[in-house]
Short mmCIF file of C-alpha atoms in Angstrom, two decimals:
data_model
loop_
_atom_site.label_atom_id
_atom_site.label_comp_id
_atom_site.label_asym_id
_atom_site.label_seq_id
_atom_site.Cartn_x
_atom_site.Cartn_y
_atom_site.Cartn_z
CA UNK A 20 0.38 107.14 -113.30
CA UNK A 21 -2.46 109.96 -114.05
CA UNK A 22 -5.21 109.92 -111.20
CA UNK A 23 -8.28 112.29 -111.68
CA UNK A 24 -10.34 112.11 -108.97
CA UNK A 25 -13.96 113.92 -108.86
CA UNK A 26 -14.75 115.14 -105.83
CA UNK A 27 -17.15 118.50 -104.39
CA UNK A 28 -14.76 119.16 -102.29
CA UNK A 29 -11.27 119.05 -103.64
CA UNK A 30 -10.00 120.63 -100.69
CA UNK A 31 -10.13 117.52 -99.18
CA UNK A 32 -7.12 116.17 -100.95
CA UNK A 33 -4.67 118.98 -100.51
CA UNK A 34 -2.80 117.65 -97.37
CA UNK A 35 -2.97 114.08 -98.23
CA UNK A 36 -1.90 114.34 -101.56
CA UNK A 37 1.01 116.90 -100.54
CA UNK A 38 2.65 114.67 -97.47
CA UNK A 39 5.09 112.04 -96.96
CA UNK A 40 5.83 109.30 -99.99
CA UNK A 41 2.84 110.39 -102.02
CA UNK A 42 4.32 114.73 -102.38
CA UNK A 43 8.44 112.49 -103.30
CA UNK A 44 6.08 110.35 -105.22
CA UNK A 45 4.63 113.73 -107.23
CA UNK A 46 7.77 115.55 -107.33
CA UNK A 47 9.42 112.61 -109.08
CA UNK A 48 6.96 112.34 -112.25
CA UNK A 49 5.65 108.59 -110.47
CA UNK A 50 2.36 110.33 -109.94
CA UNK A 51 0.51 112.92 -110.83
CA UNK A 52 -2.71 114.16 -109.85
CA UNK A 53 -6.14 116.30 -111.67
CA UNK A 54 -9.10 117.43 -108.93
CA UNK A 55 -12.04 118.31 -111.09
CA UNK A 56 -15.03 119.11 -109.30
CA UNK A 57 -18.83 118.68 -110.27
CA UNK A 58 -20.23 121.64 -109.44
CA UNK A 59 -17.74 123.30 -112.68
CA UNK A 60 -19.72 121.77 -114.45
CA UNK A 61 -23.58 122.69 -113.10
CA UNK A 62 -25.90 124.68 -115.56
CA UNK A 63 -27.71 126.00 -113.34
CA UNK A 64 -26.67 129.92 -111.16
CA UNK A 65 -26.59 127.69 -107.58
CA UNK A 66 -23.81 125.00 -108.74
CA UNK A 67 -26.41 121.91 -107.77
CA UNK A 68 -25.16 118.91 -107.79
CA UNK A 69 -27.80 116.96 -106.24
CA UNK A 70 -31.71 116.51 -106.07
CA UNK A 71 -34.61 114.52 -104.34
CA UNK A 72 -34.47 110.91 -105.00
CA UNK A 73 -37.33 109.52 -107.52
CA UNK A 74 -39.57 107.18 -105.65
CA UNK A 75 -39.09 109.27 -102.23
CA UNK A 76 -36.84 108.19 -99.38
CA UNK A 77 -34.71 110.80 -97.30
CA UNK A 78 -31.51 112.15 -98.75
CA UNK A 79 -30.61 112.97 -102.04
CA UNK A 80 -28.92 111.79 -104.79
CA UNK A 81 -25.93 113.74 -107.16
CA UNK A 82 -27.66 114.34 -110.36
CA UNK A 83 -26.13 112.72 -113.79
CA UNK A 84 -25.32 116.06 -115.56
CA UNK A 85 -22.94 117.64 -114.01
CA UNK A 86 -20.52 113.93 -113.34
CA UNK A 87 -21.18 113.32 -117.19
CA UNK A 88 -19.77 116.26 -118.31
CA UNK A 89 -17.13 116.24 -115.74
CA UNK A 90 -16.17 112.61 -116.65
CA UNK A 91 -16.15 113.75 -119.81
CA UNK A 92 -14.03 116.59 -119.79
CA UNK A 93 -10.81 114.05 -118.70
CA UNK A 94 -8.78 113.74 -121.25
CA UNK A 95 -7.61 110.23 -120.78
CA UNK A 96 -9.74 108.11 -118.09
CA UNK A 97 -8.25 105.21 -117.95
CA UNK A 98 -9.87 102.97 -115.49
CA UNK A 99 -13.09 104.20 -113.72
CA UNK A 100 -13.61 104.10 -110.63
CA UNK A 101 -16.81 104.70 -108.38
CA UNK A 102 -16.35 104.47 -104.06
CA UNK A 103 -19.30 103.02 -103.16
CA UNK A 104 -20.24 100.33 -100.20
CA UNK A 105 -22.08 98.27 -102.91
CA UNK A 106 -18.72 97.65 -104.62
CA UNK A 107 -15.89 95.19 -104.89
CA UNK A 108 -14.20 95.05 -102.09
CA UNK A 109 -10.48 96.57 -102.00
CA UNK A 110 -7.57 94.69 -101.23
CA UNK A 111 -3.73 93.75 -102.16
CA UNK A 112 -5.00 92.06 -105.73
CA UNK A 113 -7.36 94.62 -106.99
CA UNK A 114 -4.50 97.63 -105.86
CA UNK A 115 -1.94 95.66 -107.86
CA UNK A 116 -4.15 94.92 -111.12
CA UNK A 117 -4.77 98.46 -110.79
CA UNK A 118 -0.89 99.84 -110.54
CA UNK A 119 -0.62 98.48 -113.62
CA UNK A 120 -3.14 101.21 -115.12
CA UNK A 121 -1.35 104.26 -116.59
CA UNK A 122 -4.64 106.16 -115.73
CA UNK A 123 -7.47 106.14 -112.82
CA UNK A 124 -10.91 108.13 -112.90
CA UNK A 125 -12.07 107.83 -109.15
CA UNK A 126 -15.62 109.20 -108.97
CA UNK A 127 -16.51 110.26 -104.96
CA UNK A 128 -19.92 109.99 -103.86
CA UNK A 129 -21.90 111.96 -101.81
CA UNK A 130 -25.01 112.12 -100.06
CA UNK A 131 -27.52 109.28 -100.86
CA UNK A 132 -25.22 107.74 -103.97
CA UNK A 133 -24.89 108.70 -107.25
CA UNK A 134 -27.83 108.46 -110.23
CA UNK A 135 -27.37 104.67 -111.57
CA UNK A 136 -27.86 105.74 -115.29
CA UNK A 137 -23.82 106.97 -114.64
CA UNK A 138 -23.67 103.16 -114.36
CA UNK A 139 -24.87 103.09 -117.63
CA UNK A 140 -23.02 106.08 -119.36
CA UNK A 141 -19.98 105.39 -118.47
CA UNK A 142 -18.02 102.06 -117.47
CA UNK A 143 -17.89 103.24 -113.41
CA UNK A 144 -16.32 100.01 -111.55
CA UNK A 145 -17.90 100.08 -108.15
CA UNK A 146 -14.97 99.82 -105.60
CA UNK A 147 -15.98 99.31 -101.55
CA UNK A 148 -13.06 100.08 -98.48
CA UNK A 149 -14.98 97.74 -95.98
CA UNK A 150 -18.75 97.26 -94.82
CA UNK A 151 -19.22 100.90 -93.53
CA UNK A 152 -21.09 104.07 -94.68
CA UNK A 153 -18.72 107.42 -94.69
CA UNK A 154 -19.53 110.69 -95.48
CA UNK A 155 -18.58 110.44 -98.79
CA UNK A 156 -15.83 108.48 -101.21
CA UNK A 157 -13.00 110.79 -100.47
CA UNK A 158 -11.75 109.17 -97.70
CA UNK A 159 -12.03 105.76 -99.40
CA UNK A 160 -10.16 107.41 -102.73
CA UNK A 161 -7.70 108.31 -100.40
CA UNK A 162 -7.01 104.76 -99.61
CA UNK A 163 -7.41 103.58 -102.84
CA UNK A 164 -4.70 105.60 -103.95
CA UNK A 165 -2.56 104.90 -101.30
CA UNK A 166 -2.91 101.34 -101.65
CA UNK A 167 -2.15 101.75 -105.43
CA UNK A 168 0.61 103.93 -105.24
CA UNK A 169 3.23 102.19 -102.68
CA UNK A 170 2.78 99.61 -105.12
CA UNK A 171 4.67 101.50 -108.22
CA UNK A 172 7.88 100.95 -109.12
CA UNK A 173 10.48 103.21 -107.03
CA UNK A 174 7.44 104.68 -104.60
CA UNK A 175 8.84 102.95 -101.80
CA UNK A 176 12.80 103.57 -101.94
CA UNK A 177 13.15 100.12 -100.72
CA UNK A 178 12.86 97.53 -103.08
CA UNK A 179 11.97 94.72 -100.39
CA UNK A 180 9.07 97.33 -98.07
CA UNK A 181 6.22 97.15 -99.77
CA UNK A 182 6.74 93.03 -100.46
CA UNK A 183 6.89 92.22 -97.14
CA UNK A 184 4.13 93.94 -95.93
CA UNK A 185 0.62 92.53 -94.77
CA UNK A 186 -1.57 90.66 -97.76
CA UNK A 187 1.72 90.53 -99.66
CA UNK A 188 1.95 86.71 -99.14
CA UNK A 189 -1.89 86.68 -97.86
CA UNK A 190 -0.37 86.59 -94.20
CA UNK A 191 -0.59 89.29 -92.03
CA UNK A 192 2.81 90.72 -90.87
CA UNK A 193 5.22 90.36 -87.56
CA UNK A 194 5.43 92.26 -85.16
CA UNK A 195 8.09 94.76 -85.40
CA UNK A 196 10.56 96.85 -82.90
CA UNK A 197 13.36 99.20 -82.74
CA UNK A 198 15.46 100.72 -80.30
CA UNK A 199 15.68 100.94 -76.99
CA UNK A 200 16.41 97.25 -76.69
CA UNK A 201 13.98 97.93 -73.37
CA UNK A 202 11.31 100.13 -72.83
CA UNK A 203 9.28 99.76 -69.22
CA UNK A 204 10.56 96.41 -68.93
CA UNK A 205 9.67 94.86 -71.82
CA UNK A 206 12.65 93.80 -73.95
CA UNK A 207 13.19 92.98 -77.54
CA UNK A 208 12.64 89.12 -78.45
CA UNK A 209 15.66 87.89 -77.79
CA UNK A 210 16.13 85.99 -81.64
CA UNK A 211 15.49 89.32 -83.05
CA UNK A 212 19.37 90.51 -81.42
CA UNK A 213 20.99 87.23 -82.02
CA UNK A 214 22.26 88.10 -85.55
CA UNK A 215 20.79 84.70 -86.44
CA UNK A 216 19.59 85.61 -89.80
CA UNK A 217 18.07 82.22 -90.81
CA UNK A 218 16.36 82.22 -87.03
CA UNK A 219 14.94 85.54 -87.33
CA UNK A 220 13.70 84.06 -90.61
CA UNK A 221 11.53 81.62 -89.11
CA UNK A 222 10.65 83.66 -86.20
CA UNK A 223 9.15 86.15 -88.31
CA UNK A 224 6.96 83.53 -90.45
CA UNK A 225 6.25 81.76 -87.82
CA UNK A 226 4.77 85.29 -86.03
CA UNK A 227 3.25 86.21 -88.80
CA UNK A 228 1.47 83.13 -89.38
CA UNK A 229 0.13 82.71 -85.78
CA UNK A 230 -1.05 86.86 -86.33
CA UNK A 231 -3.09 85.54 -89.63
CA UNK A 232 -4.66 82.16 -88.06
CA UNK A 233 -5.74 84.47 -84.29
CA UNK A 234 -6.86 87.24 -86.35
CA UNK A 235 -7.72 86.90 -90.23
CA UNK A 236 -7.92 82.85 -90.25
CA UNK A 237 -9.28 83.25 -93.75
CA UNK A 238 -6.37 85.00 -95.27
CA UNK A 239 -4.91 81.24 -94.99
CA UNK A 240 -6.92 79.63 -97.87
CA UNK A 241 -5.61 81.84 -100.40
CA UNK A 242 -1.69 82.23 -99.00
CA UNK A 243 1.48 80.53 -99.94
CA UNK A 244 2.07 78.01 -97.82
CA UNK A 245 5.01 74.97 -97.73
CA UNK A 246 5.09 72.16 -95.52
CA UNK A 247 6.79 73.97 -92.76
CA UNK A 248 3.72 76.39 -92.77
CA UNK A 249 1.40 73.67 -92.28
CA UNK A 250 2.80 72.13 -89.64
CA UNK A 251 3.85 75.60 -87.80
CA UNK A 252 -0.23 76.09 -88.20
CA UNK A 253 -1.09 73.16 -86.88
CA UNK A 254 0.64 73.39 -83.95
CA UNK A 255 -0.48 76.81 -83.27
CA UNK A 256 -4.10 76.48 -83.82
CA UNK A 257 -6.67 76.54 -80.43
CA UNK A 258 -9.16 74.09 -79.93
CA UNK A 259 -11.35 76.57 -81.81
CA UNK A 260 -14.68 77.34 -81.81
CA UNK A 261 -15.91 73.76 -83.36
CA UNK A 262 -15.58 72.09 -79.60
CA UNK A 263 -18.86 74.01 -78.51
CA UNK A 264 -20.44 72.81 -81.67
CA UNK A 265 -22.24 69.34 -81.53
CA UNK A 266 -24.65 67.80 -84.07
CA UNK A 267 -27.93 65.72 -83.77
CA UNK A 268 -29.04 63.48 -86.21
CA UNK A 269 -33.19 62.57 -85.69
CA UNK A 270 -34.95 60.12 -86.85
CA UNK A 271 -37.88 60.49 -84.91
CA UNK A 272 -39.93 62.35 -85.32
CA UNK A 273 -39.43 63.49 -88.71
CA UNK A 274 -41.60 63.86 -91.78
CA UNK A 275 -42.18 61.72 -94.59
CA UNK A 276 -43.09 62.98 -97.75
CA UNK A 277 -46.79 62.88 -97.17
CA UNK A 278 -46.34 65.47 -94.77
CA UNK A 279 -47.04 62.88 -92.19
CA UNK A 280 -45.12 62.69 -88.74
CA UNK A 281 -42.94 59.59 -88.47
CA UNK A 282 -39.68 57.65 -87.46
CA UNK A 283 -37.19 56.00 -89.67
CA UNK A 284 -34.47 53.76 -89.74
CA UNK A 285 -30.63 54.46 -89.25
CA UNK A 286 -28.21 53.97 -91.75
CA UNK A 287 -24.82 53.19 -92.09
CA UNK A 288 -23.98 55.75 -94.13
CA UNK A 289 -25.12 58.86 -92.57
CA UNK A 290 -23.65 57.72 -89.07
CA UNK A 291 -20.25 57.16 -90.65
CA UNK A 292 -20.18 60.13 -92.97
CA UNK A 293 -21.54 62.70 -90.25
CA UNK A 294 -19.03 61.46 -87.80
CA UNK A 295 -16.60 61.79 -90.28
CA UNK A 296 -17.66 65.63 -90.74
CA UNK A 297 -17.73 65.84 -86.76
CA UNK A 298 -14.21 64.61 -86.49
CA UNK A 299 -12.94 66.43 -89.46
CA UNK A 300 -14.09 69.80 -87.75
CA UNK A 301 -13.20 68.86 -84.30
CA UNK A 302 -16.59 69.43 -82.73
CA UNK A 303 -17.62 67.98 -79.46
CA UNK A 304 -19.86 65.30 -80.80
CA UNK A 305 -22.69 63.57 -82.44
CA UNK A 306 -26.00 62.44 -81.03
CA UNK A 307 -27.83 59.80 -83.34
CA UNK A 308 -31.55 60.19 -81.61
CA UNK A 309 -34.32 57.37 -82.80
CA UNK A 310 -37.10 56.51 -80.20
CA UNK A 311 -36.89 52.67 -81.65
CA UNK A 312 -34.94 50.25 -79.22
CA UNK A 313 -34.01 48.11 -81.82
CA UNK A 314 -32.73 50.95 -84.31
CA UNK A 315 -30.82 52.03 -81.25
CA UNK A 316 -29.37 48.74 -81.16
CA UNK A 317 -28.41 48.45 -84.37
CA UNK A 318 -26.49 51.69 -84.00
CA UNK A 319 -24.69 50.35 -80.90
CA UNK A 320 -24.02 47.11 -82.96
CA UNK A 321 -22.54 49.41 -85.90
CA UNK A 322 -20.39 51.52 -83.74
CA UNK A 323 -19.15 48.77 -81.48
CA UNK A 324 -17.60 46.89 -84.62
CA UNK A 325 -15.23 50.13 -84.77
CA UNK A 326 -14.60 50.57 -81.63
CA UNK A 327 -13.90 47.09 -80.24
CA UNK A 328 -14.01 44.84 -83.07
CA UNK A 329 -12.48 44.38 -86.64
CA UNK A 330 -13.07 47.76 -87.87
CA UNK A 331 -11.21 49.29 -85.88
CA UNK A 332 -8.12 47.79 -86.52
CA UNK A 333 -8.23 47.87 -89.98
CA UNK A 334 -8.84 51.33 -90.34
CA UNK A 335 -8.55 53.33 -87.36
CA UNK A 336 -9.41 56.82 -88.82
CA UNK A 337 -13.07 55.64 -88.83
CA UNK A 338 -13.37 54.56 -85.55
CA UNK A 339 -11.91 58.25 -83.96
CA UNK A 340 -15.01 59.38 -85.96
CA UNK A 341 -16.93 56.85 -84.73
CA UNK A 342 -16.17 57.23 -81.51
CA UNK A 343 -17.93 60.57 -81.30
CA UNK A 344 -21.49 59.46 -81.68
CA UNK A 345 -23.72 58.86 -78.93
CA UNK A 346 -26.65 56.89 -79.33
CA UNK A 347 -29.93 58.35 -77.58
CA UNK A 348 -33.73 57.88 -77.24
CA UNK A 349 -34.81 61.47 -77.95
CA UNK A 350 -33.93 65.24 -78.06
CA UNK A 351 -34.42 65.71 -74.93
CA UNK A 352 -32.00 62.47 -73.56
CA UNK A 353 -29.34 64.31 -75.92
CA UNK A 354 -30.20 68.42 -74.54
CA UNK A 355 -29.88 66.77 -70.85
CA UNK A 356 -26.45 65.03 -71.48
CA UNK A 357 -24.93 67.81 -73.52
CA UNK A 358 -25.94 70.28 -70.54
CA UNK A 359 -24.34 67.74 -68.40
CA UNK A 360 -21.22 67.15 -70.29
CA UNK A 361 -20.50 71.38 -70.63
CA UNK A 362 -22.29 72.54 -67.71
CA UNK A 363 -24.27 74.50 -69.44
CA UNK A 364 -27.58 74.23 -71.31
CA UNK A 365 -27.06 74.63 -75.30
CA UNK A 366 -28.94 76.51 -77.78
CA UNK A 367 -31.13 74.55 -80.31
CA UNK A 368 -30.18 74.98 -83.49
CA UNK A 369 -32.62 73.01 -85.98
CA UNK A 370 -32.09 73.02 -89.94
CA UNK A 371 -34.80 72.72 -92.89
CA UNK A 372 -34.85 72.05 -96.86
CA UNK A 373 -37.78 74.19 -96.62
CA UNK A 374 -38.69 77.74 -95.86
CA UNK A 375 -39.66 78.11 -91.66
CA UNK A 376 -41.93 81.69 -92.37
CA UNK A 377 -42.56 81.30 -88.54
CA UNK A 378 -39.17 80.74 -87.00
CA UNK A 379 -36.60 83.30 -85.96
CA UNK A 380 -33.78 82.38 -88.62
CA UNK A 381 -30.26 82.80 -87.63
CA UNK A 382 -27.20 83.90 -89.91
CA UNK A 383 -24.34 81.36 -89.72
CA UNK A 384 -22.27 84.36 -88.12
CA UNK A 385 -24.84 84.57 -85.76
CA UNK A 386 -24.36 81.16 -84.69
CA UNK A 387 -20.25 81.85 -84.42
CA UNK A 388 -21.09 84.43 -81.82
CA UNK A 389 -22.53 81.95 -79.93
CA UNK A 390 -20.30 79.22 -80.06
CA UNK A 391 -17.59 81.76 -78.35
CA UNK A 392 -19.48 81.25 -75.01
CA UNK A 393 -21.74 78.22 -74.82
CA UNK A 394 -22.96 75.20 -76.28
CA UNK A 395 -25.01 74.38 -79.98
CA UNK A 396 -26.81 71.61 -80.52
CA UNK A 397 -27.30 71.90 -84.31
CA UNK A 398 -30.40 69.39 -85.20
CA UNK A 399 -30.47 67.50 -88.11
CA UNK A 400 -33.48 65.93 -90.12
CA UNK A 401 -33.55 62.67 -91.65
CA UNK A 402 -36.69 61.51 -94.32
CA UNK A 403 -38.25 64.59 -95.59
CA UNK A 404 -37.24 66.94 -92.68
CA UNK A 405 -38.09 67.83 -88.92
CA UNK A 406 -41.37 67.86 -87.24
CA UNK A 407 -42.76 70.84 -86.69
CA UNK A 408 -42.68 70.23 -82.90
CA UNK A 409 -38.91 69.85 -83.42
CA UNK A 410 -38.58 73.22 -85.11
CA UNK A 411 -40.89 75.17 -82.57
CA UNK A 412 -38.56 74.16 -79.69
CA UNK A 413 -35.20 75.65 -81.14
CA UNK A 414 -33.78 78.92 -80.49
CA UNK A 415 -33.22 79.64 -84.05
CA UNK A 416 -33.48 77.97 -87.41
CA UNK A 417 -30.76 77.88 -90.17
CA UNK A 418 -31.97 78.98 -93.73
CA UNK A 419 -32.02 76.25 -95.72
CA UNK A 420 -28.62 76.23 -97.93
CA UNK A 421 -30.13 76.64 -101.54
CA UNK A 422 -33.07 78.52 -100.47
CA UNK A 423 -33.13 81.20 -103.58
CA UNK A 424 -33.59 77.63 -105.71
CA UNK A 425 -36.92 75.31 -105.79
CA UNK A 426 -34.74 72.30 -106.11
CA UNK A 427 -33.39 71.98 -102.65
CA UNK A 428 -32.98 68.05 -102.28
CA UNK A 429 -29.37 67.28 -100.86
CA UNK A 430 -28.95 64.29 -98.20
CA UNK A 431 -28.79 64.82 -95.10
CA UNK A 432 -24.94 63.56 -95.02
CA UNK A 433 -23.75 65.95 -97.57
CA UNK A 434 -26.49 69.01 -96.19
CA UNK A 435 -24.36 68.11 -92.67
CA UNK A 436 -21.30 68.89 -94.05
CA UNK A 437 -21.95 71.93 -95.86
CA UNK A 438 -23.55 73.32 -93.09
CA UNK A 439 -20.69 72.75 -90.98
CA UNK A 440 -17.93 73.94 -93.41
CA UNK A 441 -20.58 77.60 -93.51
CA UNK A 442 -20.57 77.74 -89.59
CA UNK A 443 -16.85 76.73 -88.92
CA UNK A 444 -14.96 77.45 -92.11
CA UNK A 445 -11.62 78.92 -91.65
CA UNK A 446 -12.24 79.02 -87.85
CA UNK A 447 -12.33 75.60 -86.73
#
């Protein structure tokens, strides 16, 4: 593989590039590298590469000449590259699609970002390390490369090192040790010295596995699992952050869609299919709130005939669901019995189909953070929405989830369970 990389300062590369696997990798033909830098290719006595950005701001930006003509000066490209933050992000799939390239253009940033008519010119892939802002793209070509490389054929010297690696499976790795057998009183896991191969086996997955769920949960949607997996996961997995999550379904008061402030009546449906949702995720519970003593009834009536009555016994699935909700006269009645029930007051956290211009609007990782150390009472709306004086009183309001569309007209059952799946996910 041919890597040209364009960088002002080339210098950077000469260690990297000359150390370890990547200087074998070199001497063996596997790789090979051409630094070109911009400033060659300046017209003007001062070698500038960059210039004030159009439209003001602070910074500058690295002017199109001089990258054009050094783009164009490489013989054979191959795949373009550009480092940039706004890119796709880099991991194990994009570094093997691109090991299969016989060429790589990487294209290193610097100050403010490169001219987007480069974008234009020239077909520059926009490639992103992580969510940070470096100095420039060197150190992020540096990991590109390295990435890339380990994954050609004969880089490693071990056909099995770079396969069992982290992301090769989508699982994080094991741990790992060597000798002495102990060191400051810790000792080797005992399986590891055994010279059961089939039990290190499983130790190892089963370690690596627990590694993926604590740390990059995730990682698990898109690995290869078999049935032993799953059930290794699900006896590993913690109670998770959905226990400090609990949901409130009002139906008074609530708007209609006049506008006008108003109570409705339960239904069947949304009790049973936002239980459902609460049970799936394993949150604390469900408060069904409706200032009518007969609605409140009903509800009792509806709940009791899966808890106690035929309903249960036919299908018991639905009344562990079931069992969750707790019927209640108000917001309040619900806020005073979940403070009771964790010992600690919860934040509010209402939802809306529509725009809330004067609420403080919390991101669903937002809302994570805070389920790690107390209580949320995430409010639901039934008819056309919340009152206002429902909204006013929470700590923070959800965006609503199509909120870039004007059609934004899901029920409040299936609006529950997206909502959820955002704010729990992977991590439940």
């Amino acid at each position: 593989m041919r890597v040209n990389i364009l960088s002002i300062f080339p210098e950077f590369f000469d260690s990297p590039l000359r150390a370890g696997l990547m200087a074998r990798a070199v001497e063996k033909g596997l790789l090979g590298f051409s630094l070109i830098d911009p400033r060659d290719f300046a017209q003007d006595r001062h070698r500038s590469v960059d210039d004030r950005p159009y439209g003001g701001g602070p910074g500058m930006v690295m002017t199109p000449g001089p990258l054009a003509r050094a783009l164009r000066s490489v013989p054979e490209p191959g795949r373009m590259l550009a480092l940039t933050p706004r890119g796709r992000p880099l991991d194990q799939a994009l570094a093997r699609e691109l090991s299969a390239q016989e060429a790589l253009t990487l294209v290193c940033g610097r100050y403010e970002g490169l001219d987007e008519r480069l974008f234009e010119l020239f077909p520059l892939e926009p490639v992103s390390v992580g969510d940070f802002v470096l100095n420039g793209g060197e150190a992020a070509a540096l990991c590109l490369v390295e990435a890339v490389a380990r994954l050609l054929p004969e880089f490693m010297g071990h056909g099995d090192s770079g396969l069992e690696e982290s992301f090769s499976e989508g699982l994080l790795e094991y741990p790992q040790y060597t000798r002495p057998e102990e060191f400051e009183g810790l000792r080797v896991p005992e399986v590891l010295t055994a010279g059961d191969h089939a039990g290190i086996a499983a130790w190892r997955r089963r370690r690596s596995l627990e590694a993926t769920l604590r740390q990059r949960p995730e990682l698990l949607s898109g690995a290869r699992l078999d049935a032993a997996d799953l059930g290794a996961l699900k006896a590993l997995r913690p109670a998770g952050l959905g226990r400090n999550l609990y949901l409130a379904l009002v139906h008074g008061p609530v708007l209609n869609k006049f506008g006008e402030i108003v109570t409705v009546s339960l239904t069947n449906l949304d009790l049973h299919d936002i239980s459902r949702v609460s049970r799936s995720y394993r949150l604390g519970g469900m408060y069904a709130l409706t200032p009518l003593e007969d609605q409140r009834a009903l509800a009792e009536s509806l709940i009791g005939h899966w808890l106690e009555g035929a309903g249960g016994r036919a299908n018991p699935d639905r009344a562990k669901a079931l069992a969750q909700v707790r019927v209640m006269d108000c917001l309040d009645s619900a806020v005073n019995d979940l403070e009771r029930v964790s010992g600690q007051r919860p934040r509010l956290v209402a939802t809306s189909a529509r725009p809330v211009e004067s609420a403080v609007h919390a991101a669903p990782a937002e809302v994570r953070q805070w389920l790690e150390s107390s209580p949320v009472l995430l409010v639901l709306g039934t008819g056309h929405g919340l009152a206002p004086e429902i909204v006013d009183r929470a700590d923070a309001v959800l965006r609503p989830l199509r909120w870039m569309d004007a059609y934004n007209h899901l029920s409040v059952r299936s609006a529950a369970s997206v909502i959820v799946d955002r704010l729990l996910g992977d991590v439940y």
